[in-house]
């Protein structure tokens, strides 16, 4: 439960139809297995106490009495276990037979929640009322109704709802949704259950824990498939096998889900009865994997859509302003290469001549032959107009004008080169009726790793929605897609080139200035950025998951060091983002000051930095 992680279980016990005593033992065995695996919540299938295929037997008083007795017995036998147990049982309440979910914890029935829809297996149960009421069950007063939310006294963001078939999940702000299911096997349905539950999890930013009835049910007319599933915000955390009875486990992050609900304005739409219980606090053992590259999905369709977003955005801007040319500063580095590739696609889509793309390299004190040659080769193989404009003389004259020693390698020495390059690009765009296409990416924007009014500025920031980790894959994807060997070789060498602004003099012809030596590894910074902005993690939680994601690659000390750098730069450099050019959002987050990241330039990061040092 530390940092909001909660281990949950979806279990399908072995059952025999109408053999309640046997089923009770099986349910208790599943609960015991869940406890042994440190789960704090176990969800069992619909009507598992009796079996879902009892049919007309559900009318029988003997079965209903045995079902009620079993629920009370399971409650007593799990009283010493710190686990919330949700099991399905047919119950006779106020003269009606209901398919119910009984929610148990530490010897107490927290709620009995009836399903609204009829049983999948053809028996029509009574519909439970939305508004909860108190009923006498086993000599206790127990809440009964669909609109009930179970909460924890200490884990604030744990809000548990049971899906009842009446749309109640859409109306609550539950971070955990229990689904007690009984799904018929039907090959014509495809992966409908998977897709439906995944989308529901995504749309409502909830964890969906599905326990499905399976082997052991009657096969008179159909087979129940089983196949338990656990999703978190649309991501499948664990998918069980069909046609077997088993338990699946996963750790869900209720803090992150609550943050996503707040951020995306998904409030509670109806009033719910809130029932509080108290789980024993512990550090949840984490078996889930944390993606080291959360912005990257290694799939060609994903890469294609990312580049298509960039292309469509640039097409619209070019067409809107009537630009005749596109002007790009090409350095032989990753960012300018990606901007050039996207611009080529845009020109092809608009039916414009690639020769109207002006790829301009501006060598100065730190330019190496490697980057120069790669910029030249890529430009020529793409069929754009390649121009070389040395800025050494212009910058040297500028140094004289401002009394800057040429051997003083400070911020003025570096930034003067970046600003001169931007001036050249802007002026050529004015000469040619062109548009300056920016090259800076989202990772650099997050860190403020750009010269203010230098590479920080352009007429359209086509890369502004693409983080550095994703960009590498996009360039590689384009290299494979285009199929030109000479171009692919140059692009591959660009991918192998250290990230550098090349503003300091080269060291024996080699790059002397490596960005990641100064600001830290972009793999880490993109990980920090995603977890801070998309999931709302605080610094300590970011470090906690980063140490697991990058185990064996970065030590805890290294992660802490670079996390502090990230936080300091993220807050102090907002002023650069506040006046950044337009650019398309490609992923689930954006750093645009025009609504996506409404952050004042003078916001302090002291709270976040203090948490790192705790």
mmCIF file of C-alpha atoms in Angstrom, residues 2 10 29 54 68 106 142 187 306 321 334 344 373 377 392 394 421 460 471 478 499:
data_model
loop_
_atom_site.group_PDB
_atom_site.id
_atom_site.type_symbol
_atom_site.label_atom_id
_atom_site.label_comp_id
_atom_site.label_asym_id
_atom_site.label_seq_id
_atom_site.Cartn_x
_atom_site.Cartn_y
_atom_site.Cartn_z
ATOM 1 C CA UNK A 2 3.043 2.268 0.161
ATOM 2 C CA UNK A 10 -8.973 -12.233 -9.474
ATOM 3 C CA UNK A 29 -8.810 -22.058 -0.642
ATOM 4 C CA UNK A 54 -28.136 -23.763 -11.354
ATOM 5 C CA UNK A 68 -26.742 -17.527 2.862
ATOM 6 C CA UNK A 106 -12.254 -9.175 8.819
ATOM 7 C CA UNK A 142 -26.027 -4.650 6.284
ATOM 8 C CA UNK A 187 -15.439 -17.876 -30.732
ATOM 9 C CA UNK A 306 3.124 9.692 -34.267
ATOM 10 C CA UNK A 321 0.119 30.897 -43.941
ATOM 11 C CA UNK A 334 18.710 13.573 -33.918
ATOM 12 C CA UNK A 344 9.581 15.950 -46.230
ATOM 13 C CA UNK A 373 28.646 14.798 -43.384
ATOM 14 C CA UNK A 377 24.060 13.009 -46.844
ATOM 15 C CA UNK A 392 32.276 31.642 -37.679
ATOM 16 C CA UNK A 394 29.641 36.506 -37.943
ATOM 17 C CA UNK A 421 21.883 30.354 -36.338
ATOM 18 C CA UNK A 460 6.481 26.052 -35.842
ATOM 19 C CA UNK A 471 12.300 10.235 -31.403
ATOM 20 C CA UNK A 478 11.683 6.114 -41.126
ATOM 21 C CA UNK A 499 23.525 14.143 -28.203
#
